mmCIF file of C-alpha atoms and ligand atoms in Angstrom:
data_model
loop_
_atom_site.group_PDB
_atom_site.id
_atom_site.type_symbol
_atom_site.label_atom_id
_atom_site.label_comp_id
_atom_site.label_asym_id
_atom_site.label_seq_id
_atom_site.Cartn_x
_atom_site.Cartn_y
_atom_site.Cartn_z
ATOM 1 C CA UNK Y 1 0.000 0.000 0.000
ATOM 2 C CA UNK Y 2 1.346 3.135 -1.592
ATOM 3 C CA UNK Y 3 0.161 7.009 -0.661
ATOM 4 C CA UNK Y 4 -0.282 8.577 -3.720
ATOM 5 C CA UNK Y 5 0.818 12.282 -4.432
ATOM 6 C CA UNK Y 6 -0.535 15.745 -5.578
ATOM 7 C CA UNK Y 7 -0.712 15.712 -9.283
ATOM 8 C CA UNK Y 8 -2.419 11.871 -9.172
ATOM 9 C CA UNK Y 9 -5.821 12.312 -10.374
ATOM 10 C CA UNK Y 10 -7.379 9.890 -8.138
ATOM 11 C CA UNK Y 11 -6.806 12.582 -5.387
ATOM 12 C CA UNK Y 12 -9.545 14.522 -7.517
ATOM 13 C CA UNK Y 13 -12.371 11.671 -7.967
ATOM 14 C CA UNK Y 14 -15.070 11.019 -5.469
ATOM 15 C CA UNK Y 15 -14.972 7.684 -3.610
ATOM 16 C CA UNK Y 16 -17.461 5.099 -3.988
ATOM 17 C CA UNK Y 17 -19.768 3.813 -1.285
ATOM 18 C CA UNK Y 18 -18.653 0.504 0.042
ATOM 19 C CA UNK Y 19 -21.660 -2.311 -0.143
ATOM 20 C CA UNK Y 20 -20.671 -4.645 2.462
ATOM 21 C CA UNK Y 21 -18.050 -4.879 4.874
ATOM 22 C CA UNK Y 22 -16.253 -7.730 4.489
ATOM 23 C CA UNK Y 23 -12.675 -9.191 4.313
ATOM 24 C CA UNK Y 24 -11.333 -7.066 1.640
ATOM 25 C CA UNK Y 25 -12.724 -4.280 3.627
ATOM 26 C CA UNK Y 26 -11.077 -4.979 7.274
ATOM 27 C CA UNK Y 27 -7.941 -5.781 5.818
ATOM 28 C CA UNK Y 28 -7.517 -2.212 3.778
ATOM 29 C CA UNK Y 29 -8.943 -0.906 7.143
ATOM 30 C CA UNK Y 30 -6.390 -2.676 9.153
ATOM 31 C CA UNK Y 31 -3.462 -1.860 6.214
ATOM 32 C CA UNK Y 32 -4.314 1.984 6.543
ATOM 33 C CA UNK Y 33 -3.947 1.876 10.105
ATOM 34 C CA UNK Y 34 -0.413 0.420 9.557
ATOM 35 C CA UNK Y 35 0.415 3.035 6.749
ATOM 36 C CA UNK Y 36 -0.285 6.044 9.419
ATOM 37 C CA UNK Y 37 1.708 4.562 11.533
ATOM 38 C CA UNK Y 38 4.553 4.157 9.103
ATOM 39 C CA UNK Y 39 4.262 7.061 7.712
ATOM 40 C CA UNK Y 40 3.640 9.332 11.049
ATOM 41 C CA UNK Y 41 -0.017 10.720 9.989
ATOM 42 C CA UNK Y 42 -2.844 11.029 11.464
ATOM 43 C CA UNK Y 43 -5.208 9.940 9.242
ATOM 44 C CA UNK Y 44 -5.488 8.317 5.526
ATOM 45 C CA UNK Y 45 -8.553 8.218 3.295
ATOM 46 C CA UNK Y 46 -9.152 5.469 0.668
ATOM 47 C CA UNK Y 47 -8.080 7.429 -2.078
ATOM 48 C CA UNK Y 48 -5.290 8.459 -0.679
ATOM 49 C CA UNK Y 49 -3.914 4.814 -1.611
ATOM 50 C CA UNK Y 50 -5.839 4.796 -4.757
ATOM 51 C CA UNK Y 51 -8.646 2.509 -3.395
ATOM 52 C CA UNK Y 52 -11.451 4.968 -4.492
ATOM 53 C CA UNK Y 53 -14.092 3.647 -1.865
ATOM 54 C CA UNK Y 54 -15.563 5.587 1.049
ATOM 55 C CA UNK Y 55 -13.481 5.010 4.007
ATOM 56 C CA UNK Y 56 -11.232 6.932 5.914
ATOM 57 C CA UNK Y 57 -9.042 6.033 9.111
ATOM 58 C CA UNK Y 58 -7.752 7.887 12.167
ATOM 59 C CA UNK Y 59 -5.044 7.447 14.616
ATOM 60 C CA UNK Y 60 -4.320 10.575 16.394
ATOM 61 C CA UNK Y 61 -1.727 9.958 19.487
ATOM 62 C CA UNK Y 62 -3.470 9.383 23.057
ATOM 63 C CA UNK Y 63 -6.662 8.180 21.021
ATOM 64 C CA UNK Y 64 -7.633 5.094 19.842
ATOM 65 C CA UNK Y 65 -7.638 3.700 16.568
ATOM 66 C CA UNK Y 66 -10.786 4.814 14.352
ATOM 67 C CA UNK Y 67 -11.870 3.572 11.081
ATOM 68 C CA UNK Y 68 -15.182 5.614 8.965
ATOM 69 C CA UNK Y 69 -16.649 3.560 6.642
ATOM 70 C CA UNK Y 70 -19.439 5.365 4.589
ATOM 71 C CA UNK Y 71 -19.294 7.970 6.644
ATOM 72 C CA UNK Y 72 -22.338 10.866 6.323
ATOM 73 C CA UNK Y 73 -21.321 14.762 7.830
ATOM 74 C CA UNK Y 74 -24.717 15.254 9.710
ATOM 75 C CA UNK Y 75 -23.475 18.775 11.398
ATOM 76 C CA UNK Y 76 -20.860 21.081 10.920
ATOM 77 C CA UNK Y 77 -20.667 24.091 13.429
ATOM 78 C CA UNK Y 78 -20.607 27.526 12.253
ATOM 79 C CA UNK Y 79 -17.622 28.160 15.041
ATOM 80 C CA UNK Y 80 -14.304 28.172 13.229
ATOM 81 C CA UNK Y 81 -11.021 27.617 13.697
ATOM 82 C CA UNK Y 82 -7.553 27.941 12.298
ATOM 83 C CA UNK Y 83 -4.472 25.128 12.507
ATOM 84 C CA UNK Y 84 -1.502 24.127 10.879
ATOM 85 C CA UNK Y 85 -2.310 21.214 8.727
ATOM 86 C CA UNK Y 86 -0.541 18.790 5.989
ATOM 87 C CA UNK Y 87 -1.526 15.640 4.013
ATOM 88 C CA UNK Y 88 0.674 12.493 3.429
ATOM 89 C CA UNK Y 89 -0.798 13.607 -0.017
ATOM 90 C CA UNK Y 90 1.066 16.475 -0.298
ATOM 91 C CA UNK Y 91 4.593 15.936 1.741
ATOM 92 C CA UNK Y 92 6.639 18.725 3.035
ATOM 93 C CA UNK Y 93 3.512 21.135 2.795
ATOM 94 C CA UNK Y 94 2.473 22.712 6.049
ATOM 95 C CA UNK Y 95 -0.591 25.629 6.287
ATOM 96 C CA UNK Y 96 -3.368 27.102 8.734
ATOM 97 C CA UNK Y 97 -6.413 25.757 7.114
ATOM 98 C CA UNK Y 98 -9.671 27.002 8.379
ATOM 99 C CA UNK Y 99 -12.326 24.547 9.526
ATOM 100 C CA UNK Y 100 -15.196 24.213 11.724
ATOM 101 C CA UNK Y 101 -14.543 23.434 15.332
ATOM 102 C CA UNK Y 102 -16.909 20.795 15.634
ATOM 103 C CA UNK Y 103 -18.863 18.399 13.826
ATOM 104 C CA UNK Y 104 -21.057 15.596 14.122
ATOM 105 C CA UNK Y 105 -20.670 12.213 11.948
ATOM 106 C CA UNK Y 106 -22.542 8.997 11.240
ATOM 107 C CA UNK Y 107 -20.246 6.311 10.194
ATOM 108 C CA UNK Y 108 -19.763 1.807 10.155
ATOM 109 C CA UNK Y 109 -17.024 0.786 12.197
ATOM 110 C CA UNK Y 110 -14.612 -2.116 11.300
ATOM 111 C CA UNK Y 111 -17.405 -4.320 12.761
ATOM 112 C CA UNK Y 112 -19.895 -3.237 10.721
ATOM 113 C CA UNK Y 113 -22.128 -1.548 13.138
ATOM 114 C CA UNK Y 114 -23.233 2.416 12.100
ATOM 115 C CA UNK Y 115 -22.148 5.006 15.250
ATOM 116 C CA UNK Y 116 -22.698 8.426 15.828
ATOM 117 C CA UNK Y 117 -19.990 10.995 16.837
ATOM 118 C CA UNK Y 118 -19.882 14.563 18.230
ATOM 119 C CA UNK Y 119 -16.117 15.722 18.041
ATOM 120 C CA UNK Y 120 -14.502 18.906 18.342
ATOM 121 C CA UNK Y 121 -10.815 20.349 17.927
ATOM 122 C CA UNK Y 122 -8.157 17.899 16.777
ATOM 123 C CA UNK Y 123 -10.356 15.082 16.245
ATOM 124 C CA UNK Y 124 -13.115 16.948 14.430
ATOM 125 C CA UNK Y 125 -10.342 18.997 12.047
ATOM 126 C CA UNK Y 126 -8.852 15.585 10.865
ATOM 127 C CA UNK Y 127 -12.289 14.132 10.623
ATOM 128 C CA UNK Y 128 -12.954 16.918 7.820
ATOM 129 C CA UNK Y 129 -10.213 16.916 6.499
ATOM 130 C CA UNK Y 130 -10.371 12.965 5.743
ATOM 131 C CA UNK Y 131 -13.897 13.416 4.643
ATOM 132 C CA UNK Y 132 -13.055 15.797 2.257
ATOM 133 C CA UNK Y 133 -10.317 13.509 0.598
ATOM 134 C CA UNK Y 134 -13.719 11.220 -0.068
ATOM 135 C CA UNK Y 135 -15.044 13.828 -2.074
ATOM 136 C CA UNK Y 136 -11.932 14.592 -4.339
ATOM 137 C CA UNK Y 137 -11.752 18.218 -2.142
ATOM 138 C CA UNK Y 138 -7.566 18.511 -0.714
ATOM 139 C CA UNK Y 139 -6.795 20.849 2.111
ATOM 140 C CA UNK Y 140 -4.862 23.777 -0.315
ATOM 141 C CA UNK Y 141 -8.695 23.880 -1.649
ATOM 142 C CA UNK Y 142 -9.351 25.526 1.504
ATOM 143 C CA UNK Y 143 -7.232 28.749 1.064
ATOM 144 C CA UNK Y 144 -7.550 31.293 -1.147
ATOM 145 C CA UNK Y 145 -6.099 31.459 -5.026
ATOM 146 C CA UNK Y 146 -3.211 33.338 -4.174
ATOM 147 C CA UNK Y 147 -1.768 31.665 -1.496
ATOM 148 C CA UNK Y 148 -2.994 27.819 -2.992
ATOM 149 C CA UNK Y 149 -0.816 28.779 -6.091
ATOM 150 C CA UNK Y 150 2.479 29.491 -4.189
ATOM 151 C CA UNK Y 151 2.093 26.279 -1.878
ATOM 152 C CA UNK Y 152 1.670 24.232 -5.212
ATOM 153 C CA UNK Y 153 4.520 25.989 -6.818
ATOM 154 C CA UNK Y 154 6.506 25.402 -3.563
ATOM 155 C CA UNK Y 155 5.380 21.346 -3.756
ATOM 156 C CA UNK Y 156 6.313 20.961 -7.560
ATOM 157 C CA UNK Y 157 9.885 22.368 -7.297
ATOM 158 C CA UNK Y 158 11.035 20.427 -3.824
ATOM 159 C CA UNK Y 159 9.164 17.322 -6.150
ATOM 160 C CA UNK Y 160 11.833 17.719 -8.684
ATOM 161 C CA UNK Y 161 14.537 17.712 -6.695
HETATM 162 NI NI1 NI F 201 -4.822 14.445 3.522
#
């Protein structure tokens, strides 16, 4: 299992809904989990490794190990706030990104059974910004033309060295 970089197109397609949660499922579930760890992430969405099906997984130190499958954004809080963020996507990249402070999510676990979540700060930036990654949407998207631009220009060159 490979992260796939800016520039790959399947970064810009929308993930599929997953139909049952079997085998095949747990085990790319499980494998993601691994990759975070690998790779020092917090999170990884199916696309991400060019498996273009609606799961994302999260890992953020102190927390335990969550995996979204199908995963519906029922609330999104008008409160904002502002962090650093970056994307195994898009390596070396680093930029306050805007988001809303908390959220609310329906999801399947690993197990198959749907839960509900209410999160807020870390937890509910990285949920967002995994969700997005199902929709083909990358954090840069986020900011405005201007500064998107440089930050791409910026990726491109240190990816030709
Ligand atoms: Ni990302």
């Amino acid at each position: 299992m490979k992260i796939i970089t800016f520039g790959d197109e399947k970064l810009r397609l929308k993930a599929e809904k997953i139909d049952t949660i079997d085998e095949e499922i747990i085990a790319v579930a499980k494998e993601m989990l691994e990759l975070i760890k690998r790779d020092k992430g917090v999170g990884v969405a199916g696309p991400q490794v060019g498996f273009m099906k609606r799961i994302f997984v999260i890992h953020i130190e102190g927390d335990e190990k969550r995996v979204f499958i199908n995963p519906s954004l029922l609330e999104t809080s008008v409160e904002t706030t502002k962090y650093e963020e970056g994307c195994l996507s898009v390596p070396g990249i680093y930029v306050n990104v805007v988001r809303s402070e908390s959220i609310k999510i329906q999801a399947w676990n690993i197990k198959g059974r749907p839960f509900t979540l209410e999160a807020s700060g870390l937890l509910a930036r990285v949920i967002q910004h995994e969700y997005d990654h199902l929709e083909g949407v990358l954090f840069l998207d986020h900011l405005n033309d201007k500064k998107r631009e440089k930050l791409i220009e910026k990726f491109e060159k240190a990816q030709k060295k």
